[in-house]
Amino acid sequence: MHIKLFNLLLLGVLESKVFSQ
């Protein structure tokens, strides 16, 4: 399992949401 990669993707989505707001 690539937890680090998944974490990076999740962080990217979260940042995208913040930028959208």
mmCIF file of N, CA and C in Angstrom:
data_model
loop_
_atom_site.group_PDB
_atom_site.id
_atom_site.type_symbol
_atom_site.label_atom_id
_atom_site.label_comp_id
_atom_site.label_asym_id
_atom_site.label_seq_id
_atom_site.Cartn_x
_atom_site.Cartn_y
_atom_site.Cartn_z
ATOM 1 N N MET A 1 0.842 -1.214 0.000
ATOM 2 C CA MET A 1 0.000 0.000 0.000
ATOM 3 C C MET A 1 0.872 1.258 0.000
ATOM 4 N N HIS A 2 0.527 2.192 -0.862
ATOM 5 C CA HIS A 2 1.301 3.443 -0.914
ATOM 6 C C HIS A 2 0.563 4.521 -0.130
ATOM 7 N N ILE A 3 0.719 4.463 1.188
ATOM 8 C CA ILE A 3 0.020 5.443 2.046
ATOM 9 C C ILE A 3 0.523 6.853 1.743
ATOM 10 N N LYS A 4 1.829 6.987 1.576
ATOM 11 C CA LYS A 4 2.410 8.325 1.341
ATOM 12 C C LYS A 4 1.792 8.944 0.086
ATOM 13 N N LEU A 5 1.715 8.146 -0.971
ATOM 14 C CA LEU A 5 1.161 8.656 -2.229
ATOM 15 C C LEU A 5 -0.299 9.069 -2.030
ATOM 16 N N PHE A 6 -1.057 8.213 -1.344
ATOM 17 C CA PHE A 6 -2.468 8.508 -1.089
ATOM 18 C C PHE A 6 -2.596 9.782 -0.263
ATOM 19 N N ASN A 7 -1.730 9.906 0.732
ATOM 20 C CA ASN A 7 -1.746 11.100 1.596
ATOM 21 C C ASN A 7 -1.475 12.344 0.760
ATOM 22 N N LEU A 8 -0.523 12.234 -0.155
ATOM 23 C CA LEU A 8 -0.177 13.373 -1.016
ATOM 24 C C LEU A 8 -1.381 13.761 -1.867
ATOM 25 N N LEU A 9 -2.048 12.758 -2.426
ATOM 26 C CA LEU A 9 -3.218 13.026 -3.270
ATOM 27 C C LEU A 9 -4.312 13.699 -2.444
ATOM 28 N N LEU A 10 -4.545 13.169 -1.247
ATOM 29 C CA LEU A 10 -5.586 13.737 -0.375
ATOM 30 C C LEU A 10 -5.258 15.192 -0.053
ATOM 31 N N LEU A 11 -3.986 15.442 0.251
ATOM 32 C CA LEU A 11 -3.568 16.807 0.577
ATOM 33 C C LEU A 11 -3.818 17.728 -0.620
ATOM 34 N N GLY A 12 -3.516 17.226 -1.805
ATOM 35 C CA GLY A 12 -3.722 18.020 -3.023
ATOM 36 C C GLY A 12 -5.189 18.372 -3.191
ATOM 37 N N VAL A 13 -6.075 17.397 -2.963
ATOM 38 C CA VAL A 13 -7.516 17.646 -3.097
ATOM 39 C C VAL A 13 -7.968 18.667 -2.063
ATOM 40 N N LEU A 14 -7.467 18.515 -0.857
ATOM 41 C CA LEU A 14 -7.842 19.442 0.220
ATOM 42 C C LEU A 14 -7.407 20.860 -0.153
ATOM 43 N N GLU A 15 -6.179 20.986 -0.636
ATOM 44 C CA GLU A 15 -5.669 22.311 -1.030
ATOM 45 C C GLU A 15 -6.525 22.887 -2.146
ATOM 46 N N SER A 16 -6.909 22.031 -3.084
ATOM 47 C CA SER A 16 -7.734 22.482 -4.211
ATOM 48 C C SER A 16 -9.065 23.035 -3.678
ATOM 49 N N LYS A 17 -9.620 22.350 -2.690
ATOM 50 C CA LYS A 17 -10.893 22.799 -2.102
ATOM 51 C C LYS A 17 -10.714 24.167 -1.447
ATOM 52 N N VAL A 18 -9.615 24.326 -0.722
ATOM 53 C CA VAL A 18 -9.354 25.599 -0.037
ATOM 54 C C VAL A 18 -9.211 26.725 -1.064
ATOM 55 N N PHE A 19 -8.477 26.417 -2.154
ATOM 56 C CA PHE A 19 -8.260 27.441 -3.186
ATOM 57 C C PHE A 19 -9.584 27.785 -3.862
ATOM 58 N N SER A 20 -10.435 26.773 -4.026
ATOM 59 C CA SER A 20 -11.740 26.992 -4.675
ATOM 60 C C SER A 20 -12.569 27.951 -3.818
ATOM 61 N N GLN A 21 -12.479 27.783 -2.491
ATOM 62 C CA GLN A 21 -13.238 28.645 -1.579
ATOM 63 C C GLN A 21 -12.593 30.013 -1.612
#
